[in-house]
Each structure stands twice: as structure tokens, then as C-alpha cells.
């Protein structure tokens, strides 16, 4: 009987461990930037905060972005781009699920730890230990998941997908007829 329970418990734990791996594989499929995407561009001369707006052109020499709020278009050469990210929008379901997992883990662990303390303080009978521990751990899982999910839903904010900046080609022509061509690759 205990072997069957331990096999089922192992199967459930393996399934729970596989869920984040599948989610990570889904996120790793990166969609390229397209005209119309909301982007955040970090440049050395931007002043306060990144330049955020709608991508209106993506050409070999740089990006053209129409800024949020003001509507001003700015062409930014790739050589000046220090950071580039695409908006994924406000994904309430995603943040609610993440909050539910964190809350369930936190309060479930607290229930698992406090269960034996509660059982031994209420009576000297050691047979109540397992039942009380399971009950407090399950209660912590449910309560933590509910609280974490509600907080995740309420506190959701815009998420950004970071991109590596593209390679920038530089061509310099000097009056003496010399031409210098260079490619700068940026790696993290």
C-alpha cells in the first residue's frame, strides 16, 4: 500500500517538475520584432528613462520609433542602441499563475513546518501528528495559492521581452581615398 502511494507521489512530483520546463520551452520561441510592436530602446543620450514607443521602421541602419504620448518619431542607429525590448503587454493570467505558485509554496511550506508543532502542543498523542501535518500543509497550499493568485492578478504590470542588439556595420571613407569597413558585434 505504501509503495503504491509513494509511486503516485513520485509521479505527481515529476509532473509538477515538468510544467516549468514546458513553460520555459514555450517562452524560448522568440518572435522577431515587427513594425507595429511596442518597443523600449535604451540609448546613451536618452536622458531620463528609456525611449518607449511603436516601431514604425526596422531597417539595416537602425530603428524608427514613434514615442508614446508625444508622437515624435526618432530614428535610432543600431550603434547607439544599448538595450532593446518588445512589450508583451499586461498578462494578468501569467502573473496570477506565478503568484499562485509562489503563495502555495510559501504557505504550504509554513503549514508543513507548523503541523507537527500544532499536533504535539494540542495533545501528547503521536498518532495525530501525520493528520495534522497533512491538514495544515494542504490548508497552506490552498490559502497561499488563492492569496498569491489574487495578488498576482491585481498587481500585474507590463512585461518586456529583451532582445540582443543587432550587429552594426560602419563604413568610413577618408578624403585620401582610403575606405574602412567594420562590423561591431555586441555580445552579453
XYZ file of C-alpha atoms in Angstrom:
188
model
C 0.000 0.000 0.000
C 2.738 2.484 0.910
C 4.691 1.588 -2.233
C 1.663 2.462 -4.381
C 1.267 5.798 -2.578
C 4.968 6.602 -2.944
C 4.854 5.763 -6.671
C 1.862 8.061 -7.164
C 3.524 10.799 -5.150
C 6.666 10.457 -7.269
C 4.584 10.667 -10.462
C 2.848 13.834 -9.248
C 6.182 15.429 -8.278
C 7.679 14.597 -11.691
C 4.640 16.094 -13.395
C 4.939 19.264 -11.311
C 8.642 19.484 -12.172
C 7.884 19.115 -15.895
C 5.429 22.044 -16.014
C 8.065 24.822 -15.608
C 10.319 23.110 -18.181
C 7.483 23.074 -20.730
C 6.678 26.716 -19.980
C 10.332 27.684 -20.426
C 10.482 25.858 -23.769
C 7.384 27.770 -24.894
C 8.950 31.100 -23.899
C 12.211 30.323 -25.697
C 10.471 30.583 -29.078
C 11.379 34.182 -29.787
C 9.335 36.124 -32.311
C 11.307 38.727 -34.248
C 10.486 42.398 -33.999
C 7.858 43.622 -36.437
C 6.603 47.036 -37.449
C 3.770 47.958 -35.085
C 5.321 46.355 -31.984
C 5.673 48.459 -28.849
C 9.395 48.651 -28.055
C 11.659 50.104 -25.380
C 15.049 51.338 -26.597
C 17.905 52.322 -24.306
C 20.465 54.730 -25.750
C 23.325 56.616 -24.088
C 21.797 60.046 -24.851
C 18.209 59.356 -23.789
C 18.144 61.428 -20.618
C 15.669 60.063 -18.089
C 14.296 56.584 -18.810
C 14.235 54.520 -21.976
C 12.678 55.666 -25.259
C 9.340 53.804 -25.486
C 7.014 53.765 -28.466
C 5.726 51.966 -31.550
C 8.230 50.586 -34.058
C 7.483 52.240 -37.413
C 10.556 51.110 -39.392
C 13.216 48.431 -38.946
C 15.969 48.963 -41.492
C 19.584 47.921 -41.872
C 20.968 51.102 -40.289
C 18.578 51.489 -37.383
C 15.129 51.631 -35.855
C 12.467 54.294 -36.242
C 10.232 54.579 -33.192
C 7.175 56.807 -32.639
C 7.265 57.806 -28.967
C 4.322 57.095 -26.663
C 2.354 60.156 -25.693
C 4.126 62.767 -27.822
C 4.004 61.032 -31.213
C 7.531 62.197 -32.054
C 9.355 59.838 -34.432
C 13.035 59.193 -33.871
C 15.461 57.118 -35.926
C 17.996 55.404 -33.694
C 21.109 53.898 -35.317
C 21.968 50.386 -34.151
C 25.372 51.615 -32.982
C 23.581 53.758 -30.355
C 21.269 51.005 -29.109
C 22.342 49.749 -25.648
C 19.165 47.812 -24.884
C 16.116 46.708 -26.841
C 12.903 45.073 -25.608
C 9.448 44.299 -27.020
C 6.312 44.721 -24.932
C 4.381 41.555 -24.190
C 1.570 43.610 -22.692
C -0.056 43.170 -19.322
C -0.550 39.420 -18.926
C -2.738 39.074 -15.848
C -3.209 35.320 -16.210
C 0.552 34.785 -16.306
C 1.248 36.880 -13.225
C -1.727 35.369 -11.372
C -0.409 31.854 -12.039
C 3.098 32.862 -10.936
C 1.716 34.474 -7.768
C -0.421 31.406 -7.024
C 2.608 29.114 -7.286
C 4.739 31.315 -5.026
C 1.949 31.721 -2.473
C 1.127 27.996 -2.441
C 4.791 27.123 -1.956
C 5.288 29.649 0.829
C 2.196 28.920 2.887
C 2.334 25.188 2.087
C 5.855 25.039 3.488
C 4.767 27.033 6.536
C 1.887 24.599 7.073
C 4.207 21.636 6.685
C 6.562 23.029 9.321
C 3.874 24.195 11.729
C 1.787 20.985 11.519
C 3.952 18.911 13.891
C 4.189 21.831 16.312
C 0.425 22.221 16.436
C -0.151 18.456 16.791
C 2.279 17.998 19.682
C 1.098 21.092 21.516
C -2.586 20.061 21.461
C -2.155 16.539 22.766
C 0.546 14.093 23.672
C -0.824 11.506 21.220
C 1.766 10.950 18.457
C -0.843 9.415 16.086
C -2.343 12.826 15.359
C 0.964 14.131 14.042
C 0.610 12.909 10.430
C -3.021 14.008 10.029
C -2.481 17.456 11.484
C 0.646 17.998 9.379
C -1.161 16.982 6.183
C -4.126 19.208 7.033
C -2.030 22.304 7.776
C 0.124 21.757 4.675
C -2.954 21.339 2.439
C -4.609 24.382 4.014
C -1.451 26.404 3.445
C -1.295 25.305 -0.195
C -4.885 26.303 -0.891
C -4.824 29.562 1.063
C -1.402 30.576 -0.290
C -2.426 29.787 -3.855
C -5.594 31.848 -3.536
C -3.865 34.841 -1.951
C -0.905 34.704 -4.350
C -3.154 34.383 -7.391
C -5.299 37.334 -6.318
C -2.229 39.492 -5.669
C -0.660 38.461 -8.977
C -3.848 39.393 -10.835
C -4.198 42.731 -9.066
C -0.536 43.770 -9.293
C 0.120 42.745 -12.916
C 2.273 45.150 -14.898
C 3.619 45.369 -18.432
C 6.149 42.652 -19.263
C 9.078 43.099 -21.632
C 10.998 40.594 -23.751
C 14.661 41.545 -24.081
C 16.404 41.302 -27.464
C 20.067 41.337 -28.277
C 21.017 44.395 -30.260
C 21.755 43.657 -33.901
C 25.193 43.890 -35.467
C 26.070 47.375 -36.651
C 28.124 47.934 -39.800
C 30.294 51.026 -40.113
C 31.807 52.360 -43.331
C 34.168 55.323 -43.261
C 35.550 56.993 -46.386
C 38.536 59.283 -45.924
C 39.476 62.127 -48.307
C 42.703 60.369 -49.318
C 40.667 57.529 -50.862
C 41.029 55.058 -48.023
C 37.879 53.150 -47.056
C 37.482 51.463 -43.715
C 34.743 48.912 -43.191
C 33.984 47.452 -39.797
C 31.325 45.385 -38.140
C 30.723 45.618 -34.449
C 29.051 42.680 -32.779
C 27.610 43.098 -29.347
C 27.557 40.110 -27.036
C 26.399 39.803 -23.477
